[in-house]
């Protein structure tokens, strides 16, 4: 049975919609060999300004678009506006010469970018809105009703590493400890001096 030579071209846009002010869109041209023969040369033409198609992906490293195989060509275009239409066409050649053989195939497809709300995905904020706020740094003073009127504690940088703040409760604690030590010194009886 003689081989058949047909291709199917599909054009896609990502994102499929942009805001009214425009945005960047990545266009991809998919070329699928839907016949039973193979093609040695595939030429894709995309007439949109700013679209320079890169090398195809999807080849199994033999350089031939074989039956059932799909090659993808992509480009990214900036300043795409809602309603912009893009058409791509592909020629697949069975021989390595010019595409004039009866065993060659041609197909084309179009895609139109629509208007969408908000920025395209490439301009989305980098921080997720659900991210919880971080805890306040150590040593900060958060005024509340419970501590109204209290003074802000000093930081380690102001008072020395490992120091204690100077709030009213801290001062009372230091004074109490000082009085306790002083009373222990006064209450402790002196040892008798032995004479020889």
PDB file of N, CA, C and O in Angstrom, residues 81-161:
ATOM      1  N   UNK A  81      -2.496  42.918  21.402  1.00  0.00           N
ATOM      2  CA  UNK A  81      -3.736  43.557  21.834  1.00  0.00           C
ATOM      3  C   UNK A  81      -4.920  42.608  21.642  1.00  0.00           C
ATOM      4  O   UNK A  81      -4.868  41.703  20.802  1.00  0.00           O
ATOM      5  N   UNK A  82      -5.993  42.796  22.435  1.00  0.00           N
ATOM      6  CA  UNK A  82      -7.185  41.970  22.230  1.00  0.00           C
ATOM      7  C   UNK A  82      -7.683  42.098  20.790  1.00  0.00           C
ATOM      8  O   UNK A  82      -7.718  43.197  20.235  1.00  0.00           O
ATOM      9  N   UNK A  83      -8.024  40.978  20.188  1.00  0.00           N
ATOM     10  CA  UNK A  83      -8.496  40.970  18.813  1.00  0.00           C
ATOM     11  C   UNK A  83      -7.407  40.709  17.793  1.00  0.00           C
ATOM     12  O   UNK A  83      -7.713  40.492  16.611  1.00  0.00           O
ATOM     13  N   UNK A  84      -6.128  40.729  18.219  1.00  0.00           N
ATOM     14  CA  UNK A  84      -5.045  40.438  17.268  1.00  0.00           C
ATOM     15  C   UNK A  84      -5.140  38.986  16.808  1.00  0.00           C
ATOM     16  O   UNK A  84      -5.245  38.067  17.626  1.00  0.00           O
ATOM     17  N   UNK A  85      -5.107  38.815  15.492  1.00  0.00           N
ATOM     18  CA  UNK A  85      -5.179  37.468  14.924  1.00  0.00           C
ATOM     19  C   UNK A  85      -3.825  37.089  14.338  1.00  0.00           C
ATOM     20  O   UNK A  85      -3.116  37.923  13.796  1.00  0.00           O
ATOM     21  N   UNK A  86      -3.467  35.815  14.504  1.00  0.00           N
ATOM     22  CA  UNK A  86      -2.187  35.328  14.002  1.00  0.00           C
ATOM     23  C   UNK A  86      -2.419  34.046  13.214  1.00  0.00           C
ATOM     24  O   UNK A  86      -3.080  33.131  13.689  1.00  0.00           O
ATOM     25  N   UNK A  87      -1.874  34.020  11.992  1.00  0.00           N
ATOM     26  CA  UNK A  87      -2.010  32.843  11.134  1.00  0.00           C
ATOM     27  C   UNK A  87      -0.631  32.280  10.815  1.00  0.00           C
ATOM     28  O   UNK A  87       0.306  33.036  10.542  1.00  0.00           O
ATOM     29  N   UNK A  88      -0.511  30.978  10.896  1.00  0.00           N
ATOM     30  CA  UNK A  88       0.739  30.307  10.540  1.00  0.00           C
ATOM     31  C   UNK A  88       0.439  29.219   9.525  1.00  0.00           C
ATOM     32  O   UNK A  88      -0.601  28.565   9.585  1.00  0.00           O
ATOM     33  N   UNK A  89       1.376  29.038   8.598  1.00  0.00           N
ATOM     34  CA  UNK A  89       1.236  27.962   7.614  1.00  0.00           C
ATOM     35  C   UNK A  89       2.517  27.141   7.612  1.00  0.00           C
ATOM     36  O   UNK A  89       3.595  27.631   7.962  1.00  0.00           O
ATOM     37  N   UNK A  90       2.393  25.872   7.228  1.00  0.00           N
ATOM     38  CA  UNK A  90       3.544  24.971   7.200  1.00  0.00           C
ATOM     39  C   UNK A  90       3.555  24.188   5.900  1.00  0.00           C
ATOM     40  O   UNK A  90       2.501  23.778   5.400  1.00  0.00           O
ATOM     41  N   UNK A  91       4.762  24.007   5.380  1.00  0.00           N
ATOM     42  CA  UNK A  91       4.991  23.149   4.225  1.00  0.00           C
ATOM     43  C   UNK A  91       5.895  22.010   4.674  1.00  0.00           C
ATOM     44  O   UNK A  91       6.947  22.262   5.283  1.00  0.00           O
ATOM     45  N   UNK A  92       5.502  20.796   4.373  1.00  0.00           N
ATOM     46  CA  UNK A  92       6.308  19.627   4.715  1.00  0.00           C
ATOM     47  C   UNK A  92       6.734  18.946   3.423  1.00  0.00           C
ATOM     48  O   UNK A  92       5.894  18.631   2.567  1.00  0.00           O
ATOM     49  N   UNK A  93       8.047  18.751   3.267  1.00  0.00           N
ATOM     50  CA  UNK A  93       8.596  18.194   2.034  1.00  0.00           C
ATOM     51  C   UNK A  93       9.080  16.760   2.267  1.00  0.00           C
ATOM     52  O   UNK A  93       9.823  16.506   3.223  1.00  0.00           O
ATOM     53  N   UNK A  94       8.695  15.885   1.368  1.00  0.00           N
ATOM     54  CA  UNK A  94       9.141  14.492   1.466  1.00  0.00           C
ATOM     55  C   UNK A  94      10.622  14.375   1.102  1.00  0.00           C
ATOM     56  O   UNK A  94      11.382  13.662   1.750  1.00  0.00           O
ATOM     57  N   UNK A  95      11.034  15.107   0.066  1.00  0.00           N
ATOM     58  CA  UNK A  95      12.439  15.094  -0.336  1.00  0.00           C
ATOM     59  C   UNK A  95      13.147  16.313   0.246  1.00  0.00           C
ATOM     60  O   UNK A  95      12.506  17.256   0.704  1.00  0.00           O
ATOM     61  N   UNK A  96      14.487  16.304   0.202  1.00  0.00           N
ATOM     62  CA  UNK A  96      15.244  17.417   0.763  1.00  0.00           C
ATOM     63  C   UNK A  96      15.304  18.608  -0.183  1.00  0.00           C
ATOM     64  O   UNK A  96      15.775  19.668   0.197  1.00  0.00           O
ATOM     65  N   UNK A  97      14.828  18.474  -1.390  1.00  0.00           N
ATOM     66  CA  UNK A  97      14.839  19.583  -2.339  1.00  0.00           C
ATOM     67  C   UNK A  97      13.662  20.512  -2.116  1.00  0.00           C
ATOM     68  O   UNK A  97      13.114  20.614  -1.021  1.00  0.00           O
ATOM     69  N   UNK A  98      13.256  21.180  -3.163  1.00  0.00           N
ATOM     70  CA  UNK A  98      12.133  22.117  -3.074  1.00  0.00           C
ATOM     71  C   UNK A  98      10.825  21.354  -2.879  1.00  0.00           C
ATOM     72  O   UNK A  98      10.684  20.211  -3.289  1.00  0.00           O
ATOM     73  N   UNK A  99       9.865  22.023  -2.210  1.00  0.00           N
ATOM     74  CA  UNK A  99       8.573  21.390  -1.950  1.00  0.00           C
ATOM     75  C   UNK A  99       7.688  21.476  -3.193  1.00  0.00           C
ATOM     76  O   UNK A  99       6.743  22.261  -3.248  1.00  0.00           O
ATOM     77  N   UNK A 100       8.002  20.693  -4.176  1.00  0.00           N
ATOM     78  CA  UNK A 100       7.199  20.679  -5.413  1.00  0.00           C
ATOM     79  C   UNK A 100       6.729  19.275  -5.751  1.00  0.00           C
ATOM     80  O   UNK A 100       6.105  19.060  -6.785  1.00  0.00           O
ATOM     81  N   UNK A 101       7.020  18.319  -4.889  1.00  0.00           N
ATOM     82  CA  UNK A 101       6.684  16.917  -5.137  1.00  0.00           C
ATOM     83  C   UNK A 101       5.220  16.669  -4.773  1.00  0.00           C
ATOM     84  O   UNK A 101       4.652  17.349  -3.921  1.00  0.00           O
ATOM     85  N   UNK A 102       4.623  15.691  -5.372  1.00  0.00           N
ATOM     86  CA  UNK A 102       3.255  15.300  -5.024  1.00  0.00           C
ATOM     87  C   UNK A 102       3.195  14.694  -3.624  1.00  0.00           C
ATOM     88  O   UNK A 102       2.129  14.544  -3.046  1.00  0.00           O
ATOM     89  N   UNK A 103       4.365  14.345  -3.077  1.00  0.00           N
ATOM     90  CA  UNK A 103       4.415  13.772  -1.739  1.00  0.00           C
ATOM     91  C   UNK A 103       4.638  14.842  -0.659  1.00  0.00           C
ATOM     92  O   UNK A 103       5.089  14.529   0.433  1.00  0.00           O
ATOM     93  N   UNK A 104       4.366  16.083  -0.981  1.00  0.00           N
ATOM     94  CA  UNK A 104       4.492  17.178  -0.024  1.00  0.00           C
ATOM     95  C   UNK A 104       3.110  17.554   0.510  1.00  0.00           C
ATOM     96  O   UNK A 104       2.091  17.195  -0.070  1.00  0.00           O
ATOM     97  N   UNK A 105       3.100  18.305   1.624  1.00  0.00           N
ATOM     98  CA  UNK A 105       1.815  18.674   2.236  1.00  0.00           C
ATOM     99  C   UNK A 105       1.879  20.095   2.766  1.00  0.00           C
ATOM    100  O   UNK A 105       2.945  20.574   3.177  1.00  0.00           O
ATOM    101  N   UNK A 106       0.738  20.760   2.811  1.00  0.00           N
ATOM    102  CA  UNK A 106       0.625  22.132   3.302  1.00  0.00           C
ATOM    103  C   UNK A 106      -0.646  22.260   4.138  1.00  0.00           C
ATOM    104  O   UNK A 106      -1.669  21.657   3.822  1.00  0.00           O
ATOM    105  N   UNK A 107      -0.547  23.072   5.213  1.00  0.00           N
ATOM    106  CA  UNK A 107      -1.730  23.343   6.035  1.00  0.00           C
ATOM    107  C   UNK A 107      -1.486  24.650   6.786  1.00  0.00           C
ATOM    108  O   UNK A 107      -0.338  25.113   6.898  1.00  0.00           O
ATOM    109  N   UNK A 108      -2.550  25.263   7.329  1.00  0.00           N
ATOM    110  CA  UNK A 108      -2.419  26.503   8.099  1.00  0.00           C
ATOM    111  C   UNK A 108      -3.505  26.548   9.169  1.00  0.00           C
ATOM    112  O   UNK A 108      -4.495  25.813   9.116  1.00  0.00           O
ATOM    113  N   UNK A 109      -3.284  27.449  10.149  1.00  0.00           N
ATOM    114  CA  UNK A 109      -4.271  27.630  11.213  1.00  0.00           C
ATOM    115  C   UNK A 109      -4.097  29.034  11.786  1.00  0.00           C
ATOM    116  O   UNK A 109      -3.011  29.627  11.718  1.00  0.00           O
ATOM    117  N   UNK A 110      -5.178  29.574  12.369  1.00  0.00           N
ATOM    118  CA  UNK A 110      -5.166  30.919  12.954  1.00  0.00           C
ATOM    119  C   UNK A 110      -5.603  30.863  14.408  1.00  0.00           C
ATOM    120  O   UNK A 110      -6.338  29.960  14.825  1.00  0.00           O
ATOM    121  N   UNK A 111      -5.176  31.866  15.177  1.00  0.00           N
ATOM    122  CA  UNK A 111      -5.638  32.030  16.550  1.00  0.00           C
ATOM    123  C   UNK A 111      -5.814  33.518  16.809  1.00  0.00           C
ATOM    124  O   UNK A 111      -5.034  34.336  16.312  1.00  0.00           O
ATOM    125  N   UNK A 112      -6.886  33.867  17.539  1.00  0.00           N
ATOM    126  CA  UNK A 112      -7.162  35.260  17.879  1.00  0.00           C
ATOM    127  C   UNK A 112      -7.142  35.408  19.397  1.00  0.00           C
ATOM    128  O   UNK A 112      -7.826  34.668  20.114  1.00  0.00           O
ATOM    129  N   UNK A 113      -6.358  36.367  19.869  1.00  0.00           N
ATOM    130  CA  UNK A 113      -6.275  36.634  21.304  1.00  0.00           C
ATOM    131  C   UNK A 113      -7.481  37.474  21.706  1.00  0.00           C
ATOM    132  O   UNK A 113      -7.824  38.452  21.032  1.00  0.00           O
ATOM    133  N   UNK A 114      -8.134  37.086  22.786  1.00  0.00           N
ATOM    134  CA  UNK A 114      -9.323  37.803  23.255  1.00  0.00           C
ATOM    135  C   UNK A 114      -8.973  38.754  24.394  1.00  0.00           C
ATOM    136  O   UNK A 114      -7.849  38.743  24.901  1.00  0.00           O
ATOM    137  N   UNK A 115      -9.959  39.552  24.791  1.00  0.00           N
ATOM    138  CA  UNK A 115      -9.753  40.475  25.910  1.00  0.00           C
ATOM    139  C   UNK A 115     -10.080  39.772  27.217  1.00  0.00           C
ATOM    140  O   UNK A 115     -11.108  39.119  27.347  1.00  0.00           O
ATOM    141  N   UNK A 116      -9.190  39.895  28.174  1.00  0.00           N
ATOM    142  CA  UNK A 116      -9.407  39.310  29.498  1.00  0.00           C
ATOM    143  C   UNK A 116      -9.191  40.355  30.563  1.00  0.00           C
ATOM    144  O   UNK A 116      -8.701  41.449  30.296  1.00  0.00           O
ATOM    145  N   UNK A 117      -9.562  40.025  31.797  1.00  0.00           N
ATOM    146  CA  UNK A 117      -9.407  40.961  32.911  1.00  0.00           C
ATOM    147  C   UNK A 117      -8.088  40.712  33.619  1.00  0.00           C
ATOM    148  O   UNK A 117      -7.637  39.588  33.737  1.00  0.00           O
ATOM    149  N   UNK A 118      -7.492  41.799  34.119  1.00  0.00           N
ATOM    150  CA  UNK A 118      -6.272  41.676  34.898  1.00  0.00           C
ATOM    151  C   UNK A 118      -5.058  41.439  34.033  1.00  0.00           C
ATOM    152  O   UNK A 118      -5.144  41.281  32.831  1.00  0.00           O
ATOM    153  N   UNK A 119      -3.885  41.398  34.691  1.00  0.00           N
ATOM    154  CA  UNK A 119      -2.646  41.220  33.945  1.00  0.00           C
ATOM    155  C   UNK A 119      -2.503  39.792  33.465  1.00  0.00           C
ATOM    156  O   UNK A 119      -3.065  38.876  34.061  1.00  0.00           O
ATOM    157  N   UNK A 120      -1.753  39.568  32.383  1.00  0.00           N
ATOM    158  CA  UNK A 120      -1.485  38.201  31.950  1.00  0.00           C
ATOM    159  C   UNK A 120      -0.628  37.487  32.980  1.00  0.00           C
ATOM    160  O   UNK A 120      -0.023  38.132  33.837  1.00  0.00           O
ATOM    161  N   UNK A 121      -0.560  36.137  32.933  1.00  0.00           N
ATOM    162  CA  UNK A 121       0.182  35.385  33.942  1.00  0.00           C
ATOM    163  C   UNK A 121       1.620  35.840  34.142  1.00  0.00           C
ATOM    164  O   UNK A 121       2.118  35.812  35.252  1.00  0.00           O
ATOM    165  N   UNK A 122       2.299  36.313  33.093  1.00  0.00           N
ATOM    166  CA  UNK A 122       3.694  36.715  33.234  1.00  0.00           C
ATOM    167  C   UNK A 122       3.846  37.974  34.093  1.00  0.00           C
ATOM    168  O   UNK A 122       4.927  38.278  34.559  1.00  0.00           O
ATOM    169  N   UNK A 123       2.720  38.718  34.342  1.00  0.00           N
ATOM    170  CA  UNK A 123       2.798  39.923  35.154  1.00  0.00           C
ATOM    171  C   UNK A 123       2.094  39.744  36.493  1.00  0.00           C
ATOM    172  O   UNK A 123       1.831  40.701  37.193  1.00  0.00           O
ATOM    173  N   UNK A 124       1.787  38.502  36.867  1.00  0.00           N
ATOM    174  CA  UNK A 124       1.109  38.245  38.133  1.00  0.00           C
ATOM    175  C   UNK A 124       2.041  38.568  39.296  1.00  0.00           C
ATOM    176  O   UNK A 124       3.258  38.468  39.169  1.00  0.00           O
ATOM    177  N   UNK A 125       1.502  38.970  40.455  1.00  0.00           N
ATOM    178  CA  UNK A 125       2.362  39.269  41.596  1.00  0.00           C
ATOM    179  C   UNK A 125       3.143  38.041  42.020  1.00  0.00           C
ATOM    180  O   UNK A 125       2.657  36.916  41.934  1.00  0.00           O
ATOM    181  N   UNK A 126       4.385  38.267  42.484  1.00  0.00           N
ATOM    182  CA  UNK A 126       5.251  37.144  42.836  1.00  0.00           C
ATOM    183  C   UNK A 126       4.955  36.602  44.227  1.00  0.00           C
ATOM    184  O   UNK A 126       5.383  35.517  44.566  1.00  0.00           O
ATOM    185  N   UNK A 127       4.228  37.358  45.079  1.00  0.00           N
ATOM    186  CA  UNK A 127       3.924  36.898  46.441  1.00  0.00           C
ATOM    187  C   UNK A 127       2.468  36.482  46.488  1.00  0.00           C
ATOM    188  O   UNK A 127       1.588  37.221  46.093  1.00  0.00           O
ATOM    189  N   UNK A 128       2.225  35.285  46.966  1.00  0.00           N
ATOM    190  CA  UNK A 128       0.856  34.784  47.062  1.00  0.00           C
ATOM    191  C   UNK A 128       0.102  35.575  48.114  1.00  0.00           C
ATOM    192  O   UNK A 128       0.615  35.830  49.198  1.00  0.00           O
ATOM    193  N   UNK A 129      -1.165  35.972  47.832  1.00  0.00           N
ATOM    194  CA  UNK A 129      -1.911  36.763  48.814  1.00  0.00           C
ATOM    195  C   UNK A 129      -2.217  35.994  50.082  1.00  0.00           C
ATOM    196  O   UNK A 129      -2.454  36.576  51.112  1.00  0.00           O
ATOM    197  N   UNK A 130      -2.211  34.664  50.031  1.00  0.00           N
ATOM    198  CA  UNK A 130      -2.538  33.873  51.215  1.00  0.00           C
ATOM    199  C   UNK A 130      -1.350  33.720  52.151  1.00  0.00           C
ATOM    200  O   UNK A 130      -1.462  33.120  53.205  1.00  0.00           O
ATOM    201  N   UNK A 131      -0.195  34.267  51.786  1.00  0.00           N
ATOM    202  CA  UNK A 131       0.996  34.117  52.601  1.00  0.00           C
ATOM    203  C   UNK A 131       0.801  34.860  53.914  1.00  0.00           C
ATOM    204  O   UNK A 131       0.423  36.022  53.942  1.00  0.00           O
ATOM    205  N   UNK A 132       1.051  34.180  55.023  1.00  0.00           N
ATOM    206  CA  UNK A 132       0.859  34.777  56.344  1.00  0.00           C
ATOM    207  C   UNK A 132       1.944  35.809  56.607  1.00  0.00           C
ATOM    208  O   UNK A 132       3.082  35.634  56.199  1.00  0.00           O
ATOM    209  N   UNK A 133       1.611  36.907  57.326  1.00  0.00           N
ATOM    210  CA  UNK A 133       2.642  37.893  57.646  1.00  0.00           C
ATOM    211  C   UNK A 133       3.660  37.309  58.606  1.00  0.00           C
ATOM    212  O   UNK A 133       3.332  36.451  59.421  1.00  0.00           O
ATOM    213  N   UNK A 134       4.883  37.788  58.514  1.00  0.00           N
ATOM    214  CA  UNK A 134       5.929  37.256  59.386  1.00  0.00           C
ATOM    215  C   UNK A 134       5.765  37.813  60.788  1.00  0.00           C
ATOM    216  O   UNK A 134       5.189  38.874  60.995  1.00  0.00           O
ATOM    217  N   UNK A 135       6.303  37.090  61.773  1.00  0.00           N
ATOM    218  CA  UNK A 135       6.222  37.511  63.170  1.00  0.00           C
ATOM    219  C   UNK A 135       7.090  38.753  63.364  1.00  0.00           C
ATOM    220  O   UNK A 135       8.098  38.924  62.684  1.00  0.00           O
ATOM    221  N   UNK A 136       6.720  39.652  64.301  1.00  0.00           N
ATOM    222  CA  UNK A 136       7.544  40.837  64.531  1.00  0.00           C
ATOM    223  C   UNK A 136       8.910  40.428  65.050  1.00  0.00           C
ATOM    224  O   UNK A 136       9.038  39.407  65.714  1.00  0.00           O
ATOM    225  N   UNK A 137       9.959  41.188  64.734  1.00  0.00           N
ATOM    226  CA  UNK A 137      11.289  40.820  65.185  1.00  0.00           C
ATOM    227  C   UNK A 137      11.403  40.835  66.692  1.00  0.00           C
ATOM    228  O   UNK A 137      10.675  41.549  67.374  1.00  0.00           O
ATOM    229  N   UNK A 138      12.329  40.044  67.220  1.00  0.00           N
ATOM    230  CA  UNK A 138      12.532  39.955  68.662  1.00  0.00           C
ATOM    231  C   UNK A 138      12.993  41.310  69.171  1.00  0.00           C
ATOM    232  O   UNK A 138      13.828  41.968  68.557  1.00  0.00           O
ATOM    233  N   UNK A 139      12.456  41.728  70.338  1.00  0.00           N
ATOM    234  CA  UNK A 139      12.869  42.987  70.935  1.00  0.00           C
ATOM    235  C   UNK A 139      11.945  44.143  70.588  1.00  0.00           C
ATOM    236  O   UNK A 139      12.133  45.223  71.093  1.00  0.00           O
ATOM    237  N   UNK A 140      10.937  43.918  69.732  1.00  0.00           N
ATOM    238  CA  UNK A 140      10.027  45.008  69.408  1.00  0.00           C
ATOM    239  C   UNK A 140       8.963  45.102  70.484  1.00  0.00           C
ATOM    240  O   UNK A 140       8.693  44.146  71.203  1.00  0.00           O
ATOM    241  N   UNK A 141       8.319  46.222  70.586  1.00  0.00           N
ATOM    242  CA  UNK A 141       7.331  46.478  71.620  1.00  0.00           C
ATOM    243  C   UNK A 141       5.998  46.727  70.961  1.00  0.00           C
ATOM    244  O   UNK A 141       5.865  47.636  70.152  1.00  0.00           O
ATOM    245  N   UNK A 142       5.024  45.865  71.217  1.00  0.00           N
ATOM    246  CA  UNK A 142       3.692  46.008  70.639  1.00  0.00           C
ATOM    247  C   UNK A 142       2.759  46.561  71.712  1.00  0.00           C
ATOM    248  O   UNK A 142       2.418  45.847  72.663  1.00  0.00           O
ATOM    249  N   UNK A 143       2.335  47.835  71.644  1.00  0.00           N
ATOM    250  CA  UNK A 143       1.442  48.381  72.671  1.00  0.00           C
ATOM    251  C   UNK A 143       0.063  47.734  72.615  1.00  0.00           C
ATOM    252  O   UNK A 143      -0.488  47.546  71.553  1.00  0.00           O
ATOM    253  N   UNK A 144      -0.452  47.349  73.786  1.00  0.00           N
ATOM    254  CA  UNK A 144      -1.803  46.792  73.917  1.00  0.00           C
ATOM    255  C   UNK A 144      -2.477  47.460  75.101  1.00  0.00           C
ATOM    256  O   UNK A 144      -1.854  48.246  75.833  1.00  0.00           O
ATOM    257  N   UNK A 145      -3.753  47.109  75.354  1.00  0.00           N
ATOM    258  CA  UNK A 145      -4.447  47.669  76.521  1.00  0.00           C
ATOM    259  C   UNK A 145      -3.805  47.190  77.822  1.00  0.00           C
ATOM    260  O   UNK A 145      -3.769  47.898  78.800  1.00  0.00           O
ATOM    261  N   UNK A 146      -3.284  45.951  77.818  1.00  0.00           N
ATOM    262  CA  UNK A 146      -2.690  45.386  79.023  1.00  0.00           C
ATOM    263  C   UNK A 146      -1.417  46.115  79.439  1.00  0.00           C
ATOM    264  O   UNK A 146      -1.102  46.229  80.608  1.00  0.00           O
ATOM    265  N   UNK A 147      -0.619  46.561  78.461  1.00  0.00           N
ATOM    266  CA  UNK A 147       0.643  47.194  78.817  1.00  0.00           C
ATOM    267  C   UNK A 147       0.626  48.706  78.562  1.00  0.00           C
ATOM    268  O   UNK A 147       1.667  49.315  78.384  1.00  0.00           O
ATOM    269  N   UNK A 148      -0.568  49.302  78.534  1.00  0.00           N
ATOM    270  CA  UNK A 148      -0.682  50.738  78.290  1.00  0.00           C
ATOM    271  C   UNK A 148       0.097  51.492  79.354  1.00  0.00           C
ATOM    272  O   UNK A 148      -0.013  51.203  80.546  1.00  0.00           O
ATOM    273  N   UNK A 149       0.885  52.439  78.965  1.00  0.00           N
ATOM    274  CA  UNK A 149       1.665  53.238  79.900  1.00  0.00           C
ATOM    275  C   UNK A 149       3.036  52.658  80.169  1.00  0.00           C
ATOM    276  O   UNK A 149       3.883  53.314  80.767  1.00  0.00           O
ATOM    277  N   UNK A 150       3.295  51.418  79.748  1.00  0.00           N
ATOM    278  CA  UNK A 150       4.608  50.822  79.982  1.00  0.00           C
ATOM    279  C   UNK A 150       5.595  51.416  78.995  1.00  0.00           C
ATOM    280  O   UNK A 150       5.241  51.814  77.904  1.00  0.00           O
ATOM    281  N   UNK A 151       6.845  51.458  79.408  1.00  0.00           N
ATOM    282  CA  UNK A 151       7.870  51.986  78.513  1.00  0.00           C
ATOM    283  C   UNK A 151       8.401  50.881  77.634  1.00  0.00           C
ATOM    284  O   UNK A 151       8.390  49.716  78.007  1.00  0.00           O
ATOM    285  N   UNK A 152       8.894  51.270  76.481  1.00  0.00           N
ATOM    286  CA  UNK A 152       9.425  50.289  75.529  1.00  0.00           C
ATOM    287  C   UNK A 152      10.764  49.773  76.036  1.00  0.00           C
ATOM    288  O   UNK A 152      11.610  50.543  76.473  1.00  0.00           O
ATOM    289  N   UNK A 153      10.974  48.444  76.019  1.00  0.00           N
ATOM    290  CA  UNK A 153      12.243  47.903  76.501  1.00  0.00           C
ATOM    291  C   UNK A 153      13.389  48.300  75.583  1.00  0.00           C
ATOM    292  O   UNK A 153      13.194  48.540  74.413  1.00  0.00           O
ATOM    293  N   UNK A 154      14.582  48.337  76.163  1.00  0.00           N
ATOM    294  CA  UNK A 154      15.748  48.619  75.338  1.00  0.00           C
ATOM    295  C   UNK A 154      16.113  47.384  74.547  1.00  0.00           C
ATOM    296  O   UNK A 154      15.780  46.270  74.911  1.00  0.00           O
ATOM    297  N   UNK A 155      16.834  47.611  73.470  1.00  0.00           N
ATOM    298  CA  UNK A 155      17.255  46.490  72.631  1.00  0.00           C
ATOM    299  C   UNK A 155      18.629  46.020  73.060  1.00  0.00           C
ATOM    300  O   UNK A 155      19.339  46.712  73.795  1.00  0.00           O
ATOM    301  N   UNK A 156      19.012  44.840  72.565  1.00  0.00           N
ATOM    302  CA  UNK A 156      20.336  44.306  72.881  1.00  0.00           C
ATOM    303  C   UNK A 156      21.427  45.253  72.407  1.00  0.00           C
ATOM    304  O   UNK A 156      22.468  45.389  73.031  1.00  0.00           O
ATOM    305  N   UNK A 157      21.169  45.914  71.253  1.00  0.00           N
ATOM    306  CA  UNK A 157      22.193  46.808  70.715  1.00  0.00           C
ATOM    307  C   UNK A 157      22.412  48.005  71.633  1.00  0.00           C
ATOM    308  O   UNK A 157      23.507  48.528  71.745  1.00  0.00           O
ATOM    309  N   UNK A 158      21.330  48.470  72.330  1.00  0.00           N
ATOM    310  CA  UNK A 158      21.448  49.641  73.194  1.00  0.00           C
ATOM    311  C   UNK A 158      22.026  49.293  74.565  1.00  0.00           C
ATOM    312  O   UNK A 158      22.691  50.085  75.185  1.00  0.00           O
ATOM    313  N   UNK A 159      21.756  48.097  75.064  1.00  0.00           N
ATOM    314  CA  UNK A 159      22.058  47.790  76.457  1.00  0.00           C
ATOM    315  C   UNK A 159      23.050  46.655  76.609  1.00  0.00           C
ATOM    316  O   UNK A 159      23.368  46.260  77.704  1.00  0.00           O
ATOM    317  N   UNK A 160      23.515  46.078  75.476  1.00  0.00           N
ATOM    318  CA  UNK A 160      24.455  44.960  75.556  1.00  0.00           C
ATOM    319  C   UNK A 160      23.728  43.651  75.342  1.00  0.00           C
ATOM    320  O   UNK A 160      22.602  43.477  75.775  1.00  0.00           O
ATOM    321  N   UNK A 161      24.369  42.711  74.660  1.00  0.00           N
ATOM    322  CA  UNK A 161      23.754  41.424  74.340  1.00  0.00           C
ATOM    323  C   UNK A 161      23.337  40.691  75.587  1.00  0.00           C
ATOM    324  O   UNK A 161      24.062  40.664  76.573  1.00  0.00           O
TER     325      UNK A 161
END
